[in-house]
PDB file of C-alpha atoms in Angstrom:
ATOM      1  CA  MET A   6      90.753  77.862  99.664  1.00 81.00           C
ATOM      2  CA  THR A   7      89.919  81.451  98.911  1.00 89.00           C
ATOM      3  CA  HIS A   8      92.410  84.019 100.129  1.00 92.00           C
ATOM      4  CA  LEU A   9      91.132  87.783 101.338  1.00 93.00           C
ATOM      5  CA  TYR A  10      93.727  90.306 100.312  1.00 94.00           C
ATOM      6  CA  VAL A  11      94.995  93.462 100.422  1.00 96.00           C
ATOM      7  CA  ALA A  12      97.512  95.120  97.836  1.00 95.00           C
ATOM      8  CA  ARG A  13      99.536  98.108  97.057  1.00 95.00           C
ATOM      9  CA  SER A  14     100.695 100.133  93.728  1.00 94.00           C
ATOM     10  CA  LYS A  15     103.297 102.335  94.108  1.00 94.00           C
ATOM     11  CA  THR A  16     102.390 103.904  90.583  1.00 93.00           C
ATOM     12  CA  LEU A  17      98.362 104.367  91.806  1.00 93.00           C
ATOM     13  CA  THR A  18      99.717 105.357  95.392  1.00 94.00           C
ATOM     14  CA  GLU A  19     101.422 108.219  93.902  1.00 94.00           C
ATOM     15  CA  TRP A  20      98.738 109.139  91.454  1.00 93.00           C
ATOM     16  CA  ALA A  21      96.088 109.304  94.063  1.00 93.00           C
ATOM     17  CA  SER A  22      98.514 111.634  96.260  1.00 93.00           C
ATOM     18  CA  ASP A  23      99.080 113.837  93.360  1.00 93.00           C
ATOM     19  CA  VAL A  24      95.464 114.081  92.485  1.00 92.00           C
ATOM     20  CA  GLY A  25      94.758 114.694  96.415  1.00 92.00           C
ATOM     21  CA  LEU A  26      93.022 111.294  97.370  1.00 92.00           C
ATOM     22  CA  SER A  27      95.572 109.995  99.809  1.00 90.00           C
ATOM     23  CA  LYS A  28      98.536 108.346  99.821  1.00 94.00           C
ATOM     24  CA  HIS A  29      96.895 105.533 101.839  1.00 95.00           C
ATOM     25  CA  ILE A  30      95.215 103.557  98.985  1.00 95.00           C
ATOM     26  CA  TYR A  31      94.745  99.942  98.770  1.00 96.00           C
ATOM     27  CA  LYS A  32      92.975  97.270  96.638  1.00 95.00           C
ATOM     28  CA  LEU A  33      90.766  94.373  98.786  1.00 94.00           C
ATOM     29  CA  GLY A  34      89.625  91.725  96.625  1.00 92.00           C
ATOM     30  CA  LEU A  35      89.096  87.642  97.084  1.00 92.00           C
ATOM     31  CA  THR A  36      90.798  85.055  95.100  1.00 91.00           C
ATOM     32  CA  ALA A  37      90.500  81.250  94.739  1.00 89.00           C
ATOM     33  CA  ASP A  38      94.254  80.770  94.492  1.00 84.00           C
ATOM     34  CA  ALA A  39      97.080  81.947  96.538  1.00 87.00           C
ATOM     35  CA  ALA A  40      97.333  85.591  96.807  1.00 88.00           C
ATOM     36  CA  LYS A  41     100.735  86.330  96.096  1.00 89.00           C
ATOM     37  CA  PRO A  42     101.137  84.888  92.228  1.00 88.00           C
ATOM     38  CA  ALA A  43      97.498  86.538  91.401  1.00 86.00           C
ATOM     39  CA  ILE A  44      98.864  89.489  92.612  1.00 90.00           C
ATOM     40  CA  GLU A  45     102.195  89.732  90.951  1.00 85.00           C
ATOM     41  CA  ASN A  46     100.113  88.979  87.596  1.00 82.00           C
ATOM     42  CA  ALA A  47      97.396  91.188  88.344  1.00 85.00           C
ATOM     43  CA  ASP A  48      97.015  94.448  85.413  1.00 88.00           C
ATOM     44  CA  TRP A  49      94.284  96.356  87.757  1.00 90.00           C
ATOM     45  CA  CYS A  50      93.884 100.078  86.612  1.00 90.00           C
ATOM     46  CA  GLY A  51      96.555  99.313  84.102  1.00 88.00           C
ATOM     47  CA  MET A  52      99.281  99.222  86.543  1.00 89.00           C
ATOM     48  CA  THR A  53     101.159  96.334  86.869  1.00 89.00           C
ATOM     49  CA  ASP A  54     103.482  97.102  89.565  1.00 92.00           C
ATOM     50  CA  TRP A  55     100.580  95.396  92.454  1.00 93.00           C
ATOM     51  CA  SER A  56     102.256  93.767  95.632  1.00 94.00           C
ATOM     52  CA  LEU A  57     101.013  92.012  98.351  1.00 95.00           C
ATOM     53  CA  VAL A  58     100.278  93.774 101.294  1.00 96.00           C
ATOM     54  CA  LYS A  59      98.817  91.342 103.238  1.00 96.00           C
ATOM     55  CA  ALA A  60      96.338  87.935 102.526  1.00 94.00           C
ATOM     56  CA  THR A  61      94.267  86.109 104.909  1.00 93.00           C
ATOM     57  CA  PRO A  62      92.235  82.294 104.078  1.00 91.00           C
ATOM     58  CA  CYS A  63      88.552  82.724 104.604  1.00 89.00           C
ATOM     59  CA  ASP A  64      85.547  80.838 104.168  1.00 87.00           C
ATOM     60  CA  LEU A  65      83.670  83.490 101.374  1.00 81.00           C
ATOM     61  CA  ALA A  66      83.440  82.074  98.153  1.00 82.00           C
ATOM     62  CA  VAL A  67      85.115  84.327  95.498  1.00 76.00           C
ATOM     63  CA  GLU A  68      81.535  85.243  94.250  1.00 83.00           C
ATOM     64  CA  ASP A  69      81.474  87.359  97.581  1.00 86.00           C
ATOM     65  CA  GLU A  70      83.508  89.997  96.584  1.00 89.00           C
ATOM     66  CA  GLU A  71      80.981  92.219  95.625  1.00 91.00           C
ATOM     67  CA  ALA A  72      79.291  91.811  99.313  1.00 91.00           C
ATOM     68  CA  VAL A  73      82.727  92.400 100.929  1.00 92.00           C
ATOM     69  CA  ILE A  74      83.464  95.361  98.864  1.00 92.00           C
ATOM     70  CA  ARG A  75      80.021  96.567  99.921  1.00 92.00           C
ATOM     71  CA  ARG A  76      80.687  96.043 103.522  1.00 92.00           C
ATOM     72  CA  ILE A  77      83.973  97.989 103.389  1.00 93.00           C
ATOM     73  CA  ALA A  78      82.617 100.514 101.182  1.00 93.00           C
ATOM     74  CA  ALA A  79      80.120 100.942 103.974  1.00 92.00           C
ATOM     75  CA  LYS A  80      83.129 102.713 106.637  1.00 91.00           C
ATOM     76  CA  GLU A  81      85.773 103.331 104.189  1.00 93.00           C
ATOM     77  CA  LYS A  82      85.500 105.513 101.255  1.00 93.00           C
ATOM     78  CA  MET A  83      85.829 103.369  97.815  1.00 93.00           C
ATOM     79  CA  ILE A  84      87.334 105.414  95.016  1.00 93.00           C
ATOM     80  CA  ASP A  85      84.822 105.512  92.518  1.00 91.00           C
ATOM     81  CA  PRO A  86      85.844 104.483  88.853  1.00 89.00           C
ATOM     82  CA  SER A  87      83.303 106.079  87.427  1.00 90.00           C
ATOM     83  CA  LEU A  88      84.598 109.515  88.461  1.00 91.00           C
ATOM     84  CA  TYR A  89      88.419 108.505  88.173  1.00 89.00           C
ATOM     85  CA  PRO A  90      89.033 107.338  84.612  1.00 88.00           C
ATOM     86  CA  LYS A  91      92.423 106.278  85.861  1.00 87.00           C
ATOM     87  CA  LEU A  92      91.004 103.262  87.614  1.00 89.00           C
ATOM     88  CA  LYS A  93      89.809 101.879  84.512  1.00 88.00           C
ATOM     89  CA  GLY A  94      86.250 100.343  86.078  1.00 86.00           C
ATOM     90  CA  GLN A  95      88.200  98.624  88.832  1.00 89.00           C
ATOM     91  CA  LEU A  96      86.099  98.294  92.079  1.00 91.00           C
ATOM     92  CA  GLY A  97      87.498  97.789  95.626  1.00 92.00           C
ATOM     93  CA  VAL A  98      90.305 100.216  95.399  1.00 94.00           C
ATOM     94  CA  PHE A  99      89.853 102.133  98.992  1.00 96.00           C
ATOM     95  CA  LYS A 100      91.226 105.614 100.324  1.00 95.00           C
ATOM     96  CA  VAL A 101      91.874 104.364 104.385  1.00 96.00           C
ATOM     97  CA  LEU A 102      91.977 107.127 106.823  1.00 95.00           C
ATOM     98  CA  PRO A 103      94.927 106.932 109.303  1.00 94.00           C
ATOM     99  CA  ALA A 104      92.634 107.998 112.390  1.00 93.00           C
ATOM    100  CA  HIS A 105      90.558 104.943 111.746  1.00 95.00           C
ATOM    101  CA  VAL A 106      93.554 102.725 111.695  1.00 94.00           C
ATOM    102  CA  GLU A 107      94.701 103.969 114.682  1.00 92.00           C
ATOM    103  CA  SER A 108      91.445 104.067 116.574  1.00 91.00           C
ATOM    104  CA  HIS A 109      90.878 100.199 115.385  1.00 91.00           C
ATOM    105  CA  ILE A 110      94.628  99.713 117.067  1.00 90.00           C
ATOM    106  CA  VAL A 111      94.039 101.508 120.318  1.00 87.00           C
ATOM    107  CA  VAL A 112      90.243 100.047 120.958  1.00 88.00           C
ATOM    108  CA  GLY A 113      92.171  96.536 120.349  1.00 86.00           C
ATOM    109  CA  LYS A 114      94.998  97.388 122.552  1.00 83.00           C
ATOM    110  CA  ALA A 115      92.199  98.783 125.056  1.00 81.00           C
ATOM    111  CA  LEU A 116      90.437  96.163 125.366  1.00 85.00           C
ATOM    112  CA  ASP A 117      93.325  93.429 125.734  1.00 81.00           C
ATOM    113  CA  GLY A 118      94.017  95.384 129.035  1.00 81.00           C
ATOM    114  CA  ASN A 119      97.236  97.017 127.411  1.00 74.00           C
ATOM    115  CA  PHE A 120      96.924 101.287 127.973  1.00 68.00           C
ATOM    116  CA  ASP A 121     100.154 101.958 126.488  1.00 69.00           C
ATOM    117  CA  VAL A 122      98.867 104.741 123.615  1.00 65.00           C
ATOM    118  CA  ALA A 123     102.099 106.082 122.663  1.00 68.00           C
ATOM    119  CA  LYS A 124     102.167 107.596 119.203  1.00 72.00           C
ATOM    120  CA  LEU A 125     101.758 105.046 116.529  1.00 80.00           C
ATOM    121  CA  LYS A 126     103.818 104.597 113.345  1.00 88.00           C
ATOM    122  CA  LEU A 127     101.344 102.791 110.996  1.00 92.00           C
ATOM    123  CA  LYS A 128     102.502 100.299 108.219  1.00 94.00           C
ATOM    124  CA  PRO A 129     100.869  99.093 105.261  1.00 95.00           C
ATOM    125  CA  ALA A 130     100.424  95.938 107.140  1.00 95.00           C
ATOM    126  CA  ASP A 131      98.117  97.771 110.172  1.00 95.00           C
ATOM    127  CA  PHE A 132      95.770  99.072 107.406  1.00 96.00           C
ATOM    128  CA  ALA A 133      95.779  95.679 105.582  1.00 96.00           C
ATOM    129  CA  ALA A 134      94.439  94.412 109.640  1.00 95.00           C
ATOM    130  CA  TYR A 135      92.261  96.889 109.746  1.00 95.00           C
ATOM    131  CA  LEU A 136      90.476  96.236 106.612  1.00 95.00           C
ATOM    132  CA  PHE A 137      90.273  91.884 106.961  1.00 94.00           C
ATOM    133  CA  ALA A 138      88.779  93.055 110.531  1.00 92.00           C
ATOM    134  CA  ASN A 139      85.876  95.121 108.963  1.00 92.00           C
ATOM    135  CA  ALA A 140      85.601  92.333 106.025  1.00 90.00           C
ATOM    136  CA  LEU A 141      85.117  89.403 107.969  1.00 85.00           C
ATOM    137  CA  ARG A 142      82.568  90.876 110.528  1.00 79.00           C
TER     138      ARG A 142
END
């Protein structure tokens, strides 16, 4: 079964923060195998410290990864690998704005009838849930 995953690299996050991109950098992709072993053995962007934030099974084929990435890129800024040589040509690395994630959570709570809009403290799992919601539409 195919898994949609969101991964994060501490080294890449620090680099992105240093160059002024953001500290909210995530890699989105599809894998035919279990997501955790695939990510732990990954060497994306020349980094080997990738960790799984969240994964979910889906009905997409691994070949659909490019379509999923384009769908997310329409809403969030995909970091262009041709502008940043550090990415080494890797597609699917996104800068996710916390304001978009907060709006997604607040609207979801409002639709559920929960109007408590206390200050949110966003976690990486919230960013992953936001990316999944937009990828699987």
